[in-house]
Amino acid sequence: MPSRVSILFFDMNSFYASVAQAEEPALMGRPVGVLTTDAPNAACIAASIDAKRCGVKMGTRQDEARQLCPGIVFRPVKHDVCVRYHHAILRAVETVLPVQRIWSIDECSCLLTGSKQDLPKALDLGRALQQAVLDLVHPALRCSVGLGPTRLLAKVAAGLEKPGGLHWLLPEILPDRIAHLALDALPGISGRMRDRLLAAGVPDVPSLYALDPKRARAIWGSVTGERFLRELRGEH
C-alpha cells in the first residue's frame, strides 16, 4: 500500500521581509530587517533569508543587526500591505488546493483527500502550490511545504528546510528523520516545557518519541501530553 499523508502545511519564508522586497524590487537579494516601528534602535519583527544567515532574527535591535550584517536595510512593518499579500497568497494556493485552516498570517494548512493522499501525488501538489505563489503573487514570496498524517508532523516537515523546502514525515522514517531537532524546535514545546522534559529525564526527540503515553500525560500534567505524543507519532 503506498504511503499516504492527509495534511499539507505551508509556511511562508521570512514573510514580512519578503513582502518588503516584493514592494521594493531593489531590495531583492539584499539583507532586510523589518522593524516593529520606525524609531531609533527598534527591534526587528522579521529578517530576510540573507539577514538570517548573518544571525539577525526576531527581536534583534537595529544596532546589533548592523554589527551582525553590515549593509542591512531596514523597513517598518506595513500591516495593511502584509494582509493584502496574505489574501493574494490564499487565492494563489486555492488554484491548487482549498485552504482548510489559517493558523497565522503566514501559515496555513490544506486537507488532502482521496488519491491526493498518495505521497507522490501530494508532493506534486506541494510543488504546484509553491509555484503558484511565485507565479501569481511575487517571486520574492517563497514558502516551505510539509506533508504528514497529522498537522504536527506536517508543520515539523515544513520547518525542516527554509527557504522553499518540501518534505514529508511518516512513522516509517521516525524518529530518525527528526532526531537532530532540539526539543523546543517542535511546535508546542516551549522553553518551560523543554525544562520539564529535561527534568523528567527526556533529553532529546528520540527519548520523547519513545515515551509511554501515560508518562507524557504526567509530565505535561494533562491529557495534552498524550495527545501531543500520539500526534508526533502520526496517530489521529
PDB file of N, CA, C and O in Angstrom, residues 1-68:
ATOM      1  N   MET A   1       0.861  -1.202   0.000  1.00  0.00           N
ATOM      2  CA  MET A   1       0.000   0.000   0.000  1.00  0.00           C
ATOM      3  C   MET A   1       0.893   1.245   0.000  1.00  0.00           C
ATOM      4  O   MET A   1       1.850   1.330   0.770  1.00  0.00           O
ATOM      5  N   PRO A   2       0.650   2.228  -0.878  1.00  0.00           N
ATOM      6  CA  PRO A   2       1.504   3.414  -0.927  1.00  0.00           C
ATOM      7  C   PRO A   2       1.396   4.250   0.343  1.00  0.00           C
ATOM      8  O   PRO A   2       0.385   4.215   1.044  1.00  0.00           O
ATOM      9  N   SER A   3       2.480   4.982   0.629  1.00  0.00           N
ATOM     10  CA  SER A   3       2.471   5.887   1.775  1.00  0.00           C
ATOM     11  C   SER A   3       1.446   6.987   1.542  1.00  0.00           C
ATOM     12  O   SER A   3       1.305   7.507   0.425  1.00  0.00           O
ATOM     13  N   ARG A   4       0.728   7.339   2.612  1.00  0.00           N
ATOM     14  CA  ARG A   4      -0.338   8.320   2.485  1.00  0.00           C
ATOM     15  C   ARG A   4      -0.201   9.402   3.552  1.00  0.00           C
ATOM     16  O   ARG A   4       0.172   9.129   4.691  1.00  0.00           O
ATOM     17  N   VAL A   5      -0.504  10.604   3.159  1.00  0.00           N
ATOM     18  CA  VAL A   5      -0.496  11.756   4.062  1.00  0.00           C
ATOM     19  C   VAL A   5      -1.850  12.440   3.949  1.00  0.00           C
ATOM     20  O   VAL A   5      -2.516  12.339   2.923  1.00  0.00           O
ATOM     21  N   SER A   6      -2.254  13.123   4.987  1.00  0.00           N
ATOM     22  CA  SER A   6      -3.577  13.758   4.954  1.00  0.00           C
ATOM     23  C   SER A   6      -3.547  15.262   5.168  1.00  0.00           C
ATOM     24  O   SER A   6      -4.562  15.936   4.979  1.00  0.00           O
ATOM     25  N   ILE A   7      -2.382  15.818   5.555  1.00  0.00           N
ATOM     26  CA  ILE A   7      -2.276  17.259   5.794  1.00  0.00           C
ATOM     27  C   ILE A   7      -1.114  17.829   4.998  1.00  0.00           C
ATOM     28  O   ILE A   7      -0.006  17.279   5.003  1.00  0.00           O
ATOM     29  N   LEU A   8      -1.375  18.922   4.304  1.00  0.00           N
ATOM     30  CA  LEU A   8      -0.326  19.728   3.682  1.00  0.00           C
ATOM     31  C   LEU A   8      -0.267  21.038   4.450  1.00  0.00           C
ATOM     32  O   LEU A   8      -1.269  21.741   4.553  1.00  0.00           O
ATOM     33  N   PHE A   9       0.900  21.359   4.979  1.00  0.00           N
ATOM     34  CA  PHE A   9       1.085  22.585   5.767  1.00  0.00           C
ATOM     35  C   PHE A   9       2.077  23.465   5.018  1.00  0.00           C
ATOM     36  O   PHE A   9       3.133  22.995   4.590  1.00  0.00           O
ATOM     37  N   PHE A  10       1.735  24.742   4.832  1.00  0.00           N
ATOM     38  CA  PHE A  10       2.707  25.632   4.190  1.00  0.00           C
ATOM     39  C   PHE A  10       2.989  26.852   5.054  1.00  0.00           C
ATOM     40  O   PHE A  10       2.120  27.385   5.725  1.00  0.00           O
ATOM     41  N   ASP A  11       4.259  27.235   5.022  1.00  0.00           N
ATOM     42  CA  ASP A  11       4.795  28.296   5.871  1.00  0.00           C
ATOM     43  C   ASP A  11       5.545  29.266   4.971  1.00  0.00           C
ATOM     44  O   ASP A  11       6.540  28.893   4.339  1.00  0.00           O
ATOM     45  N   MET A  12       5.077  30.499   4.885  1.00  0.00           N
ATOM     46  CA  MET A  12       5.763  31.500   4.084  1.00  0.00           C
ATOM     47  C   MET A  12       7.111  31.824   4.729  1.00  0.00           C
ATOM     48  O   MET A  12       7.203  32.012   5.938  1.00  0.00           O
ATOM     49  N   ASN A  13       8.156  31.876   3.923  1.00  0.00           N
ATOM     50  CA  ASN A  13       9.509  32.090   4.436  1.00  0.00           C
ATOM     51  C   ASN A  13       9.814  33.577   4.575  1.00  0.00           C
ATOM     52  O   ASN A  13       9.676  34.328   3.609  1.00  0.00           O
ATOM     53  N   SER A  14      10.203  33.979   5.789  1.00  0.00           N
ATOM     54  CA  SER A  14      10.553  35.387   6.057  1.00  0.00           C
ATOM     55  C   SER A  14       9.480  36.318   5.480  1.00  0.00           C
ATOM     56  O   SER A  14       9.770  37.247   4.716  1.00  0.00           O
ATOM     57  N   PHE A  15       8.246  36.070   5.868  1.00  0.00           N
ATOM     58  CA  PHE A  15       7.098  36.693   5.210  1.00  0.00           C
ATOM     59  C   PHE A  15       7.180  38.218   5.177  1.00  0.00           C
ATOM     60  O   PHE A  15       7.079  38.840   4.115  1.00  0.00           O
ATOM     61  N   TYR A  16       7.355  38.856   6.329  1.00  0.00           N
ATOM     62  CA  TYR A  16       7.324  40.322   6.365  1.00  0.00           C
ATOM     63  C   TYR A  16       8.463  40.917   5.537  1.00  0.00           C
ATOM     64  O   TYR A  16       8.275  41.912   4.831  1.00  0.00           O
ATOM     65  N   ALA A  17       9.643  40.303   5.618  1.00  0.00           N
ATOM     66  CA  ALA A  17      10.775  40.793   4.836  1.00  0.00           C
ATOM     67  C   ALA A  17      10.555  40.530   3.351  1.00  0.00           C
ATOM     68  O   ALA A  17      10.918  41.351   2.497  1.00  0.00           O
ATOM     69  N   SER A  18       9.949  39.390   3.012  1.00  0.00           N
ATOM     70  CA  SER A  18       9.669  39.080   1.608  1.00  0.00           C
ATOM     71  C   SER A  18       8.660  40.058   1.026  1.00  0.00           C
ATOM     72  O   SER A  18       8.760  40.449  -0.149  1.00  0.00           O
ATOM     73  N   VAL A  19       7.674  40.456   1.826  1.00  0.00           N
ATOM     74  CA  VAL A  19       6.710  41.461   1.366  1.00  0.00           C
ATOM     75  C   VAL A  19       7.418  42.789   1.099  1.00  0.00           C
ATOM     76  O   VAL A  19       7.150  43.455   0.088  1.00  0.00           O
ATOM     77  N   ALA A  20       8.341  43.169   1.983  1.00  0.00           N
ATOM     78  CA  ALA A  20       9.097  44.408   1.766  1.00  0.00           C
ATOM     79  C   ALA A  20       9.885  44.331   0.456  1.00  0.00           C
ATOM     80  O   ALA A  20       9.953  45.313  -0.297  1.00  0.00           O
ATOM     81  N   GLN A  21      10.460  43.161   0.157  1.00  0.00           N
ATOM     82  CA  GLN A  21      11.206  43.001  -1.088  1.00  0.00           C
ATOM     83  C   GLN A  21      10.278  43.016  -2.289  1.00  0.00           C
ATOM     84  O   GLN A  21      10.634  43.541  -3.348  1.00  0.00           O
ATOM     85  N   ALA A  22       9.100  42.432  -2.150  1.00  0.00           N
ATOM     86  CA  ALA A  22       8.133  42.459  -3.245  1.00  0.00           C
ATOM     87  C   ALA A  22       7.677  43.881  -3.549  1.00  0.00           C
ATOM     88  O   ALA A  22       7.472  44.253  -4.711  1.00  0.00           O
ATOM     89  N   GLU A  23       7.526  44.685  -2.495  1.00  0.00           N
ATOM     90  CA  GLU A  23       7.096  46.068  -2.672  1.00  0.00           C
ATOM     91  C   GLU A  23       8.211  46.949  -3.234  1.00  0.00           C
ATOM     92  O   GLU A  23       7.940  47.934  -3.919  1.00  0.00           O
ATOM     93  N   GLU A  24       9.465  46.602  -2.929  1.00  0.00           N
ATOM     94  CA  GLU A  24      10.621  47.345  -3.435  1.00  0.00           C
ATOM     95  C   GLU A  24      11.566  46.357  -4.108  1.00  0.00           C
ATOM     96  O   GLU A  24      12.458  45.816  -3.459  1.00  0.00           O
ATOM     97  N   PRO A  25      11.413  46.112  -5.382  1.00  0.00           N
ATOM     98  CA  PRO A  25      12.253  45.122  -6.066  1.00  0.00           C
ATOM     99  C   PRO A  25      13.754  45.369  -5.910  1.00  0.00           C
ATOM    100  O   PRO A  25      14.540  44.420  -5.992  1.00  0.00           O
ATOM    101  N   ALA A  26      14.169  46.616  -5.656  1.00  0.00           N
ATOM    102  CA  ALA A  26      15.587  46.900  -5.460  1.00  0.00           C
ATOM    103  C   ALA A  26      16.143  46.198  -4.224  1.00  0.00           C
ATOM    104  O   ALA A  26      17.367  46.042  -4.083  1.00  0.00           O
ATOM    105  N   LEU A  27      15.253  45.757  -3.318  1.00  0.00           N
ATOM    106  CA  LEU A  27      15.695  45.065  -2.106  1.00  0.00           C
ATOM    107  C   LEU A  27      15.882  43.564  -2.320  1.00  0.00           C
ATOM    108  O   LEU A  27      16.393  42.880  -1.443  1.00  0.00           O
ATOM    109  N   MET A  28      15.473  43.051  -3.475  1.00  0.00           N
ATOM    110  CA  MET A  28      15.618  41.622  -3.750  1.00  0.00           C
ATOM    111  C   MET A  28      17.089  41.228  -3.697  1.00  0.00           C
ATOM    112  O   MET A  28      17.953  41.880  -4.282  1.00  0.00           O
ATOM    113  N   GLY A  29      17.363  40.151  -2.942  1.00  0.00           N
ATOM    114  CA  GLY A  29      18.737  39.680  -2.826  1.00  0.00           C
ATOM    115  C   GLY A  29      19.571  40.433  -1.816  1.00  0.00           C
ATOM    116  O   GLY A  29      20.747  40.122  -1.623  1.00  0.00           O
ATOM    117  N   ARG A  30      18.995  41.425  -1.148  1.00  0.00           N
ATOM    118  CA  ARG A  30      19.720  42.195  -0.134  1.00  0.00           C
ATOM    119  C   ARG A  30      19.214  41.812   1.251  1.00  0.00           C
ATOM    120  O   ARG A  30      18.058  41.421   1.425  1.00  0.00           O
ATOM    121  N   PRO A  31      20.051  41.918   2.286  1.00  0.00           N
ATOM    122  CA  PRO A  31      19.581  41.658   3.652  1.00  0.00           C
ATOM    123  C   PRO A  31      18.633  42.755   4.110  1.00  0.00           C
ATOM    124  O   PRO A  31      18.943  43.941   4.004  1.00  0.00           O
ATOM    125  N   VAL A  32      17.479  42.346   4.610  1.00  0.00           N
ATOM    126  CA  VAL A  32      16.432  43.290   5.017  1.00  0.00           C
ATOM    127  C   VAL A  32      15.967  42.943   6.422  1.00  0.00           C
ATOM    128  O   VAL A  32      15.747  41.767   6.741  1.00  0.00           O
ATOM    129  N   GLY A  33      15.821  43.959   7.254  1.00  0.00           N
ATOM    130  CA  GLY A  33      15.214  43.798   8.564  1.00  0.00           C
ATOM    131  C   GLY A  33      13.923  44.592   8.619  1.00  0.00           C
ATOM    132  O   GLY A  33      13.904  45.775   8.246  1.00  0.00           O
ATOM    133  N   VAL A  34      12.845  43.961   9.031  1.00  0.00           N
ATOM    134  CA  VAL A  34      11.557  44.653   9.149  1.00  0.00           C
ATOM    135  C   VAL A  34      11.349  45.001  10.615  1.00  0.00           C
ATOM    136  O   VAL A  34      11.433  44.125  11.493  1.00  0.00           O
ATOM    137  N   LEU A  35      11.098  46.271  10.881  1.00  0.00           N
ATOM    138  CA  LEU A  35      11.055  46.785  12.245  1.00  0.00           C
ATOM    139  C   LEU A  35       9.629  46.879  12.778  1.00  0.00           C
ATOM    140  O   LEU A  35       8.675  47.073  12.018  1.00  0.00           O
ATOM    141  N   THR A  36       9.530  46.771  14.099  1.00  0.00           N
ATOM    142  CA  THR A  36       8.226  46.902  14.748  1.00  0.00           C
ATOM    143  C   THR A  36       7.667  48.306  14.575  1.00  0.00           C
ATOM    144  O   THR A  36       6.457  48.511  14.514  1.00  0.00           O
ATOM    145  N   THR A  37       8.564  49.286  14.488  1.00  0.00           N
ATOM    146  CA  THR A  37       8.161  50.677  14.339  1.00  0.00           C
ATOM    147  C   THR A  37       9.309  51.452  13.731  1.00  0.00           C
ATOM    148  O   THR A  37      10.475  51.030  13.812  1.00  0.00           O
ATOM    149  N   ASP A  38       9.009  52.570  13.112  1.00  0.00           N
ATOM    150  CA  ASP A  38      10.040  53.409  12.509  1.00  0.00           C
ATOM    151  C   ASP A  38      10.608  54.334  13.579  1.00  0.00           C
ATOM    152  O   ASP A  38      10.275  55.518  13.652  1.00  0.00           O
ATOM    153  N   ALA A  39      11.444  53.775  14.450  1.00  0.00           N
ATOM    154  CA  ALA A  39      12.018  54.519  15.571  1.00  0.00           C
ATOM    155  C   ALA A  39      13.464  54.095  15.758  1.00  0.00           C
ATOM    156  O   ALA A  39      13.849  52.986  15.367  1.00  0.00           O
ATOM    157  N   PRO A  40      14.303  54.951  16.379  1.00  0.00           N
ATOM    158  CA  PRO A  40      15.705  54.601  16.578  1.00  0.00           C
ATOM    159  C   PRO A  40      15.866  53.300  17.375  1.00  0.00           C
ATOM    160  O   PRO A  40      15.226  53.108  18.406  1.00  0.00           O
ATOM    161  N   ASN A  41      16.712  52.435  16.862  1.00  0.00           N
ATOM    162  CA  ASN A  41      17.052  51.163  17.512  1.00  0.00           C
ATOM    163  C   ASN A  41      15.834  50.288  17.795  1.00  0.00           C
ATOM    164  O   ASN A  41      15.811  49.528  18.765  1.00  0.00           O
ATOM    165  N   ALA A  42      14.821  50.372  16.965  1.00  0.00           N
ATOM    166  CA  ALA A  42      13.663  49.492  17.103  1.00  0.00           C
ATOM    167  C   ALA A  42      14.084  48.045  16.844  1.00  0.00           C
ATOM    168  O   ALA A  42      15.109  47.774  16.225  1.00  0.00           O
ATOM    169  N   ALA A  43      13.278  47.112  17.315  1.00  0.00           N
ATOM    170  CA  ALA A  43      13.585  45.693  17.155  1.00  0.00           C
ATOM    171  C   ALA A  43      13.028  45.178  15.832  1.00  0.00           C
ATOM    172  O   ALA A  43      12.028  45.686  15.310  1.00  0.00           O
ATOM    173  N   CYS A  44      13.693  44.160  15.316  1.00  0.00           N
ATOM    174  CA  CYS A  44      13.231  43.518  14.085  1.00  0.00           C
ATOM    175  C   CYS A  44      12.061  42.583  14.399  1.00  0.00           C
ATOM    176  O   CYS A  44      12.125  41.790  15.348  1.00  0.00           O
ATOM    177  N   ILE A  45      11.014  42.676  13.607  1.00  0.00           N
ATOM    178  CA  ILE A  45       9.916  41.728  13.706  1.00  0.00           C
ATOM    179  C   ILE A  45      10.180  40.545  12.777  1.00  0.00           C
ATOM    180  O   ILE A  45       9.617  39.464  12.946  1.00  0.00           O
ATOM    181  N   ALA A  46      11.056  40.761  11.783  1.00  0.00           N
ATOM    182  CA  ALA A  46      11.401  39.705  10.832  1.00  0.00           C
ATOM    183  C   ALA A  46      12.691  40.092  10.129  1.00  0.00           C
ATOM    184  O   ALA A  46      13.106  41.256  10.137  1.00  0.00           O
ATOM    185  N   ALA A  47      13.325  39.101   9.510  1.00  0.00           N
ATOM    186  CA  ALA A  47      14.552  39.331   8.747  1.00  0.00           C
ATOM    187  C   ALA A  47      14.502  38.491   7.477  1.00  0.00           C
ATOM    188  O   ALA A  47      13.930  37.404   7.462  1.00  0.00           O
ATOM    189  N   SER A  48      15.103  39.012   6.418  1.00  0.00           N
ATOM    190  CA  SER A  48      15.167  38.261   5.169  1.00  0.00           C
ATOM    191  C   SER A  48      16.117  37.072   5.331  1.00  0.00           C
ATOM    192  O   SER A  48      16.887  36.980   6.287  1.00  0.00           O
ATOM    193  N   ILE A  49      16.079  36.166   4.362  1.00  0.00           N
ATOM    194  CA  ILE A  49      16.937  34.988   4.408  1.00  0.00           C
ATOM    195  C   ILE A  49      18.406  35.389   4.523  1.00  0.00           C
ATOM    196  O   ILE A  49      19.155  34.837   5.332  1.00  0.00           O
ATOM    197  N   ASP A  50      18.829  36.380   3.737  1.00  0.00           N
ATOM    198  CA  ASP A  50      20.235  36.813   3.780  1.00  0.00           C
ATOM    199  C   ASP A  50      20.596  37.389   5.147  1.00  0.00           C
ATOM    200  O   ASP A  50      21.706  37.164   5.639  1.00  0.00           O
ATOM    201  N   ALA A  51      19.680  38.135   5.749  1.00  0.00           N
ATOM    202  CA  ALA A  51      19.941  38.693   7.076  1.00  0.00           C
ATOM    203  C   ALA A  51      19.976  37.597   8.134  1.00  0.00           C
ATOM    204  O   ALA A  51      20.801  37.621   9.054  1.00  0.00           O
ATOM    205  N   LYS A  52      19.095  36.604   8.006  1.00  0.00           N
ATOM    206  CA  LYS A  52      19.087  35.489   8.963  1.00  0.00           C
ATOM    207  C   LYS A  52      20.406  34.721   8.935  1.00  0.00           C
ATOM    208  O   LYS A  52      20.885  34.255   9.967  1.00  0.00           O
ATOM    209  N   ARG A  53      20.970  34.596   7.751  1.00  0.00           N
ATOM    210  CA  ARG A  53      22.236  33.872   7.630  1.00  0.00           C
ATOM    211  C   ARG A  53      23.365  34.573   8.379  1.00  0.00           C
ATOM    212  O   ARG A  53      24.369  33.958   8.734  1.00  0.00           O
ATOM    213  N   CYS A  54      23.194  35.870   8.609  1.00  0.00           N
ATOM    214  CA  CYS A  54      24.189  36.634   9.373  1.00  0.00           C
ATOM    215  C   CYS A  54      23.885  36.639  10.872  1.00  0.00           C
ATOM    216  O   CYS A  54      24.644  37.218  11.652  1.00  0.00           O
ATOM    217  N   GLY A  55      22.780  36.034  11.273  1.00  0.00           N
ATOM    218  CA  GLY A  55      22.428  35.957  12.681  1.00  0.00           C
ATOM    219  C   GLY A  55      21.347  36.913  13.131  1.00  0.00           C
ATOM    220  O   GLY A  55      21.005  36.950  14.317  1.00  0.00           O
ATOM    221  N   VAL A  56      20.768  37.687  12.202  1.00  0.00           N
ATOM    222  CA  VAL A  56      19.682  38.596  12.562  1.00  0.00           C
ATOM    223  C   VAL A  56      18.389  37.777  12.679  1.00  0.00           C
ATOM    224  O   VAL A  56      18.099  36.941  11.825  1.00  0.00           O
ATOM    225  N   LYS A  57      17.644  38.012  13.736  1.00  0.00           N
ATOM    226  CA  LYS A  57      16.403  37.264  13.944  1.00  0.00           C
ATOM    227  C   LYS A  57      15.370  38.157  14.615  1.00  0.00           C
ATOM    228  O   LYS A  57      15.642  39.333  14.906  1.00  0.00           O
ATOM    229  N   MET A  58      14.199  37.612  14.851  1.00  0.00           N
ATOM    230  CA  MET A  58      13.135  38.379  15.501  1.00  0.00           C
ATOM    231  C   MET A  58      13.617  38.849  16.869  1.00  0.00           C
ATOM    232  O   MET A  58      14.143  38.056  17.656  1.00  0.00           O
ATOM    233  N   GLY A  59      13.463  40.125  17.140  1.00  0.00           N
ATOM    234  CA  GLY A  59      13.894  40.688  18.412  1.00  0.00           C
ATOM    235  C   GLY A  59      15.254  41.360  18.361  1.00  0.00           C
ATOM    236  O   GLY A  59      15.613  42.105  19.281  1.00  0.00           O
ATOM    237  N   THR A  60      16.026  41.122  17.301  1.00  0.00           N
ATOM    238  CA  THR A  60      17.327  41.783  17.169  1.00  0.00           C
ATOM    239  C   THR A  60      17.114  43.274  16.929  1.00  0.00           C
ATOM    240  O   THR A  60      16.332  43.669  16.075  1.00  0.00           O
ATOM    241  N   ARG A  61      17.827  44.100  17.691  1.00  0.00           N
ATOM    242  CA  ARG A  61      17.678  45.546  17.539  1.00  0.00           C
ATOM    243  C   ARG A  61      18.590  46.072  16.424  1.00  0.00           C
ATOM    244  O   ARG A  61      19.545  45.415  16.035  1.00  0.00           O
ATOM    245  N   GLN A  62      18.250  47.260  15.932  1.00  0.00           N
ATOM    246  CA  GLN A  62      18.938  47.798  14.763  1.00  0.00           C
ATOM    247  C   GLN A  62      20.452  47.829  14.932  1.00  0.00           C
ATOM    248  O   GLN A  62      21.181  47.410  14.037  1.00  0.00           O
ATOM    249  N   ASP A  63      20.939  48.347  16.055  1.00  0.00           N
ATOM    250  CA  ASP A  63      22.384  48.483  16.245  1.00  0.00           C
ATOM    251  C   ASP A  63      23.080  47.125  16.166  1.00  0.00           C
ATOM    252  O   ASP A  63      24.120  46.984  15.521  1.00  0.00           O
ATOM    253  N   GLU A  64      22.494  46.125  16.838  1.00  0.00           N
ATOM    254  CA  GLU A  64      23.085  44.787  16.798  1.00  0.00           C
ATOM    255  C   GLU A  64      23.000  44.201  15.398  1.00  0.00           C
ATOM    256  O   GLU A  64      23.946  43.540  14.922  1.00  0.00           O
ATOM    257  N   ALA A  65      21.885  44.427  14.727  1.00  0.00           N
ATOM    258  CA  ALA A  65      21.713  43.897  13.373  1.00  0.00           C
ATOM    259  C   ALA A  65      22.759  44.481  12.425  1.00  0.00           C
ATOM    260  O   ALA A  65      23.294  43.771  11.562  1.00  0.00           O
ATOM    261  N   ARG A  66      23.076  45.762  12.591  1.00  0.00           N
ATOM    262  CA  ARG A  66      24.095  46.384  11.733  1.00  0.00           C
ATOM    263  C   ARG A  66      25.471  45.765  11.988  1.00  0.00           C
ATOM    264  O   ARG A  66      26.277  45.630  11.062  1.00  0.00           O
ATOM    265  N   GLN A  67      25.752  45.412  13.232  1.00  0.00           N
ATOM    266  CA  GLN A  67      27.028  44.771  13.547  1.00  0.00           C
ATOM    267  C   GLN A  67      27.088  43.361  12.964  1.00  0.00           C
ATOM    268  O   GLN A  67      28.115  42.936  12.430  1.00  0.00           O
ATOM    269  N   LEU A  68      25.971  42.635  13.075  1.00  0.00           N
ATOM    270  CA  LEU A  68      25.927  41.266  12.558  1.00  0.00           C
ATOM    271  C   LEU A  68      25.927  41.230  11.038  1.00  0.00           C
ATOM    272  O   LEU A  68      26.510  40.313  10.434  1.00  0.00           O
TER     273      LEU A  68
END
